[in-house]
Every structure is written in structure tokens, then in C-alpha cells.
């Protein structure tokens, strides 16, 4: 079916309307070829079901009642203003389930991969920075048969800061999607809560030489009171592994955001930490400040979590705004796994060991996999082995495990550290492969990928809350946020232990660094050292529990073979950190607790 009957639509709840090029009041189709224009940029490494970005708009674009300044480009024909992936099924717009906050020009199962596929995507900003154009060029639909694509689609999104309008243009459309008969294509816009949006069409192919223009309301009177929990502890509310301790406090930080368009007077926020069995360990409440539209208040609850017992815990924050418009965004839950690091080695696992989905997870055609991001609870640590729960492998295709450093842009997987193939694995159980050479992690974390050896093999999925929000899907060779990451964890674990590898001198009596003091600290911490050699090269770096480097310094002076080194922490927020000190070629890691 083609979208050629209805020529206008809306308004949505906020006031957006659309007209197409078949309507006397609509836009004139006028394709803009941006590739030869100055400063046009190719969006590289798009694949099957992934996003690239964020890209700066060099300004802001008014979308609904808020401004967006960066954007992500989705391989499946959309622009998102959060790092989210839209994959099959492509739902009716609007929808309050994640993801949200996007413009879908041709949201369908498109594919940049496969032999002979010449699909491309480009974006361009004009010199005045009042126009942004994103063009998908010759992008086919995914197909289950080699070469994994069929057809060709060329379309673009034009964002104009002059009138806050959104124009979608379609130059080419051939082939049909292989997703169906359910939700296989959507065209429309959706706000940051998913409660408001305006759909142009659903399960309908757009005609060629065709344009749709969304018009920003000139005098919207719509008011929405909407508070959300933006995150717990980190931007994605990603799960954490924490060392068991009777003294160290895990500070409960959160972000509370006004995602509406009215000023919010102070309101209550509740937070708790519960055990896996549901026993309340910590309970907090606070009152926010007055929040302007779009404002995020970062807060820390008074009572922190002291991880005295090993196990899995749930850290949940909930806003309690009277008359809140979108209850679905009021809460965030973070998984906290307390690890007994006094044992010889430890398994790092976000699942409870039980496969909750009978079929597990696999990708049609066998050209893909899944991944998990692990940030260890201490440094340095040694990764000894990887285990995967294999549900089925009817034709004995096997699988590969790959370990990547998170040294890519914005902490993405980049450097391959280890790769192993597992042939004809046992099924319905865990399969462990020991690394021939253990890996040493001194900071940050690693991504562990499970990659199918062919069609049919499936990995276990765990749906028992809490969920880590650290899972990824891999289609072709492209990584993307796993489409069900808020409700499912893939069953990949790693085994770690403390290490005294060469260059890491923690247990060498002739080379000594004390624990940091004072600890907790406010402005500075100190360490006593003894090296039994002249110290010529001194540096330190401080990492948060996400593995992100938050401070570093090189000390350009020759020191004696023993003494004291002071480390500046006065710019750090409250919380636990890992300090990594390097003296000549010797490295030491210490935990730092900042409290004010």
C-alpha cells in the first residue's frame, strides 16, 4: 500500500500538524542532493539495526517544548535525540515504551550490510546553522537470503530552525520488507516521554517524488507537568559490580528531570535499595528544588548503601509529582551486584543463572551475536575465563567469544584483546572457556561478545529483575544497544581474580605503596611509597566506578626512593573512585572515597 490518500494530519496533543505534497497547503517536493555540498559528512559504520552519533547540530532545534542539540542517526531510517535503537517491531506512534524522542522518516528493517550493498547516509548543515539535512541513499531492506538485502530506498529529513519544521522527502522506493505481518514500518514523530506524537502512516510504503512537512504549532496552549527519574548513578543506569565491604559506602546519586513545559514546584522523591529477596536495606526521601522546564537536578540521598553482604541488589528511585502526566518515566532501577573479593576468584554475572526464555536469543541467518559490558569491582584484575549459557545448537555450528577493550569513542568497544572459537558446545547448560593467556585490566572495563558460528545456535536470556542495562546486540559486525536491554540480560559471565603480573607490584615487599589517607577524603589524599630506586617518572589517574577517567596528573620532578605523594581530589563529586599511581614502570591501584 502507498500513502497517497490522506494529505494532512493532526494536530497531536501538543499541536503539531502535517501536510504532504499532494495537499494544496503542503510542501513542494524538492530533493536536495547534499553529497556535493561543502561540509557534507558521511555517517560511517551504519549496519543492520544500529545507530551512529552523537553528532552536533551546531545550535539547537526546537522539538515539542524543548531544545535538542545533538542527534543520532539510525540505520533503520530515523533520527533520535537519545542514544536509542529502533528495531522490529516498528510500533504505532506514539508509544510510551522505549525508545522515544525521535523522528522516523522510514522506520523499517533497512540494512547497510551485505555483499554488493552500496547504501550510504550523509548529513549536512548550512553555513547559517539553521538547516540540517540527513539523507539515506539507496538503502535496501534486510533480507534473510544472501546477500541479505533487497530493494533500494532514498529519502531525507530536513530540520529547519527558521520555523522549527520537519520535512521528509522520498526520491526512491523499491522492494518490500521481510518483516511482517505485524508492525513493519512507521513514519512520524514522538516526544521524549512517548506520550505525545503524530503518526503519518503505519505499515504503508511512502510514494516516490513525495514530501511530508510537520509544522510546529504557532501558539500551543498545551501544558504538561512531567517529572522523571533521568538516571541512577550513571547516564544509562548501567549495573555495577561492587566489592563487599563493611566500611565503604556506595553513594546513591540520581538525576531528577523536568521533562514537561511548566515550572515544577518542589516535590518528593523516594529511593531504596532492596535485596534480591525484596528486603529493604536502605530507604531515603528528599524534596527537590523548583525545576524549570528541561532542568535536571543531580542529587545524592543522605543514606548510602554499605555492601556488607554479597549478592544482587536493586537500587530504585521514584518521583512523586502530583498530577504527573507520564507515570511510565517516574522510576529508574539499577542493578548492584556485591562481589566477595576476598575469595581467590569471582564470577561477574548480572543474571541469576536461570534461562528465562525457552528459545533463548539468536539471529536469523546466524550472522550476529550479543555482548555485555563488564566493569570490574577492583583494579588491577585478571580475566581468567568466559562462560556462556547455550540453549541449543542443533547443527553444531558453535560460537566465538571475543573480548574488546572499552577504549573506543565514548567508551565503545574497540581493541580486540582475545578471541576463541567453541566447537559443538554442550546445550542447556553453561559452557566455560579458559583464556589461554589471562587478560589484565588496569582501568575501565571490557566488552565480551558472543558471536554465532551459524544459524540455529541460541544463547540464554534472563528476565528476572533487576536488569543490568549493559547488553548489546551485534548484527554483522556492528554493535548497538540491545533492543530489549531494559527487560532482558544475556547470559554471559566472566571470571576474574586479583593479579601480581609483571609491572603490577602490589605484593612486592621491596616496592610498597600504602593505602590512601585520609579516607574518606575531601580535598587531598596521600600515599606513602618505598621503591628502592630513584623515582623519575610519576603520574596518577583517577577513575570512577564506570571506568571513566575523571582526573590525571604527571609530576615532573625527581623524587627520592621513598616518601609521600599527594593526590588532589577536591574537584571530584562524592563517591568511590579507583586511583592508579605509576612510579617509574611500577603501577599501584587504591580505592578512594570522597565525602563532603
Short mmCIF file of N, CA and C in Angstrom, two decimals, residues 116-180:
data_model
loop_
_atom_site.label_atom_id
_atom_site.label_comp_id
_atom_site.label_asym_id
_atom_site.label_seq_id
_atom_site.Cartn_x
_atom_site.Cartn_y
_atom_site.Cartn_z
N UNK A 116 27.89 -6.31 -2.09
CA UNK A 116 27.32 -5.50 -3.16
C UNK A 116 26.40 -4.39 -2.70
N UNK A 117 26.20 -4.25 -1.41
CA UNK A 117 25.31 -3.21 -0.88
C UNK A 117 26.06 -1.88 -0.89
N UNK A 118 25.52 -0.90 -1.61
CA UNK A 118 26.17 0.41 -1.73
C UNK A 118 25.43 1.49 -0.93
N UNK A 119 24.62 1.09 0.05
CA UNK A 119 23.87 2.05 0.86
C UNK A 119 24.81 3.05 1.52
N UNK A 120 24.32 4.27 1.64
CA UNK A 120 25.11 5.33 2.29
C UNK A 120 24.17 6.27 3.03
N UNK A 121 24.75 7.02 3.96
CA UNK A 121 24.00 8.04 4.69
C UNK A 121 24.91 9.24 4.89
N UNK A 122 24.36 10.44 4.66
CA UNK A 122 25.12 11.68 4.79
C UNK A 122 24.29 12.70 5.56
N UNK A 123 24.99 13.64 6.21
CA UNK A 123 24.28 14.79 6.79
C UNK A 123 25.04 16.07 6.45
N UNK A 124 24.30 17.18 6.47
CA UNK A 124 24.86 18.48 6.08
C UNK A 124 24.16 19.58 6.85
N UNK A 125 24.94 20.56 7.29
CA UNK A 125 24.41 21.76 7.93
C UNK A 125 24.79 22.95 7.05
N UNK A 126 23.85 23.87 6.85
CA UNK A 126 24.20 25.04 6.03
C UNK A 126 25.05 26.02 6.83
N UNK A 127 25.57 27.02 6.15
CA UNK A 127 26.52 27.96 6.77
C UNK A 127 25.89 28.74 7.91
N UNK A 128 24.60 28.98 7.84
CA UNK A 128 23.92 29.73 8.90
C UNK A 128 23.52 28.86 10.08
N UNK A 129 23.76 27.56 9.96
CA UNK A 129 23.38 26.60 11.01
C UNK A 129 21.90 26.66 11.34
N UNK A 130 21.07 26.97 10.36
CA UNK A 130 19.63 26.95 10.61
C UNK A 130 18.94 25.83 9.85
N UNK A 131 19.72 24.99 9.12
CA UNK A 131 19.16 23.86 8.40
C UNK A 131 20.07 22.64 8.54
N UNK A 132 19.47 21.53 8.89
CA UNK A 132 20.19 20.26 8.99
C UNK A 132 19.45 19.25 8.11
N UNK A 133 20.19 18.58 7.23
CA UNK A 133 19.60 17.58 6.34
C UNK A 133 20.34 16.26 6.54
N UNK A 134 19.58 15.19 6.71
CA UNK A 134 20.13 13.84 6.81
C UNK A 134 19.52 13.02 5.69
N UNK A 135 20.36 12.42 4.85
CA UNK A 135 19.89 11.67 3.68
C UNK A 135 20.36 10.22 3.74
N UNK A 136 19.41 9.31 3.56
CA UNK A 136 19.69 7.89 3.39
C UNK A 136 19.66 7.61 1.88
N UNK A 137 20.75 7.08 1.32
CA UNK A 137 20.90 6.95 -0.12
C UNK A 137 20.97 5.48 -0.51
N UNK A 138 19.97 5.03 -1.26
CA UNK A 138 20.00 3.67 -1.80
C UNK A 138 20.07 2.59 -0.75
N UNK A 139 19.29 2.75 0.33
CA UNK A 139 19.35 1.80 1.43
C UNK A 139 18.28 0.71 1.22
N UNK A 140 18.70 -0.55 1.13
CA UNK A 140 17.73 -1.62 0.89
C UNK A 140 17.11 -2.14 2.19
N UNK A 141 16.11 -2.98 2.04
CA UNK A 141 15.55 -3.71 3.17
C UNK A 141 16.42 -4.91 3.48
N UNK A 142 16.42 -5.30 4.75
CA UNK A 142 17.08 -6.56 5.14
C UNK A 142 16.35 -7.73 4.51
N UNK A 143 17.10 -8.75 4.13
CA UNK A 143 16.51 -9.95 3.53
C UNK A 143 17.19 -11.18 4.15
N UNK A 144 16.42 -12.23 4.47
CA UNK A 144 17.03 -13.41 5.11
C UNK A 144 17.93 -14.22 4.19
N UNK A 145 17.83 -13.98 2.89
CA UNK A 145 18.62 -14.75 1.92
C UNK A 145 19.83 -13.94 1.46
N UNK A 146 20.92 -14.63 1.11
CA UNK A 146 22.08 -13.90 0.58
C UNK A 146 21.68 -13.06 -0.61
N UNK A 147 22.22 -11.84 -0.74
CA UNK A 147 23.27 -11.21 0.08
C UNK A 147 22.75 -10.43 1.27
N UNK A 148 21.58 -10.74 1.77
CA UNK A 148 20.96 -10.18 2.98
C UNK A 148 20.31 -8.82 2.76
N UNK A 149 20.03 -8.45 1.52
CA UNK A 149 19.34 -7.19 1.26
C UNK A 149 18.55 -7.28 -0.04
N UNK A 150 17.53 -6.39 -0.12
CA UNK A 150 16.70 -6.36 -1.31
C UNK A 150 16.09 -4.98 -1.46
N UNK A 151 15.97 -4.48 -2.68
CA UNK A 151 15.34 -3.19 -2.93
C UNK A 151 16.28 -2.03 -2.72
N UNK A 152 15.71 -0.81 -2.75
CA UNK A 152 16.51 0.40 -2.57
C UNK A 152 15.58 1.55 -2.18
N UNK A 153 16.00 2.32 -1.17
CA UNK A 153 15.20 3.44 -0.67
C UNK A 153 16.09 4.66 -0.47
N UNK A 154 15.65 5.78 -1.02
CA UNK A 154 16.38 7.04 -0.87
C UNK A 154 15.42 8.10 -0.34
N UNK A 155 15.75 8.66 0.81
CA UNK A 155 14.86 9.62 1.48
C UNK A 155 15.69 10.52 2.38
N UNK A 156 15.10 11.60 2.86
CA UNK A 156 15.84 12.53 3.71
C UNK A 156 14.93 13.22 4.70
N UNK A 157 15.55 13.70 5.80
CA UNK A 157 14.88 14.51 6.81
C UNK A 157 15.52 15.89 6.79
N UNK A 158 14.70 16.94 6.76
CA UNK A 158 15.19 18.32 6.78
C UNK A 158 14.64 19.00 8.04
N UNK A 159 15.55 19.46 8.90
CA UNK A 159 15.17 20.19 10.11
C UNK A 159 15.50 21.66 9.91
N UNK A 160 14.50 22.52 10.05
CA UNK A 160 14.69 23.96 9.85
C UNK A 160 14.51 24.70 11.15
N UNK A 161 15.56 25.42 11.57
CA UNK A 161 15.45 26.25 12.76
C UNK A 161 14.67 27.54 12.50
N UNK A 162 14.43 27.84 11.25
CA UNK A 162 13.72 29.07 10.91
C UNK A 162 12.29 29.01 11.44
N UNK A 163 11.62 27.87 11.21
CA UNK A 163 10.23 27.73 11.68
C UNK A 163 10.00 26.46 12.49
N UNK A 164 11.10 25.79 12.90
CA UNK A 164 11.04 24.54 13.68
C UNK A 164 10.26 23.45 12.96
N UNK A 165 10.29 23.47 11.63
CA UNK A 165 9.57 22.47 10.85
C UNK A 165 10.43 21.24 10.58
N UNK A 166 9.76 20.16 10.24
CA UNK A 166 10.40 18.89 9.92
C UNK A 166 9.85 18.44 8.58
N UNK A 167 10.71 18.27 7.60
CA UNK A 167 10.28 17.83 6.27
C UNK A 167 10.93 16.49 5.95
N UNK A 168 10.13 15.57 5.42
CA UNK A 168 10.63 14.28 4.97
C UNK A 168 10.38 14.17 3.46
N UNK A 169 11.42 13.78 2.71
CA UNK A 169 11.29 13.68 1.26
C UNK A 169 11.71 12.28 0.80
N UNK A 170 11.00 11.77 -0.23
CA UNK A 170 11.20 10.41 -0.70
C UNK A 170 11.44 10.44 -2.21
N UNK A 171 12.67 10.05 -2.59
CA UNK A 171 13.04 10.07 -4.01
C UNK A 171 12.92 8.69 -4.64
N UNK A 172 13.18 7.64 -3.86
CA UNK A 172 13.21 6.29 -4.40
C UNK A 172 12.63 5.32 -3.39
N UNK A 173 11.84 4.38 -3.87
CA UNK A 173 11.32 3.30 -3.02
C UNK A 173 11.05 2.09 -3.87
N UNK A 174 11.84 1.03 -3.62
CA UNK A 174 11.63 -0.23 -4.33
C UNK A 174 11.89 -1.38 -3.38
N UNK A 175 11.28 -2.52 -3.68
CA UNK A 175 11.42 -3.68 -2.80
C UNK A 175 10.42 -3.63 -1.66
N UNK A 176 10.32 -4.74 -0.97
CA UNK A 176 9.41 -4.84 0.18
C UNK A 176 10.15 -5.42 1.36
N UNK A 177 9.68 -5.07 2.54
CA UNK A 177 10.31 -5.55 3.76
C UNK A 177 9.99 -7.02 3.98
N UNK A 178 10.88 -7.71 4.67
CA UNK A 178 10.65 -9.11 5.04
C UNK A 178 10.17 -9.24 6.47
N UNK A 179 9.87 -8.12 7.10
CA UNK A 179 9.30 -8.13 8.45
C UNK A 179 7.79 -8.10 8.31
N UNK A 180 7.12 -8.93 8.99
CA UNK A 180 5.66 -8.93 8.92
C UNK A 180 5.12 -10.24 9.44
#
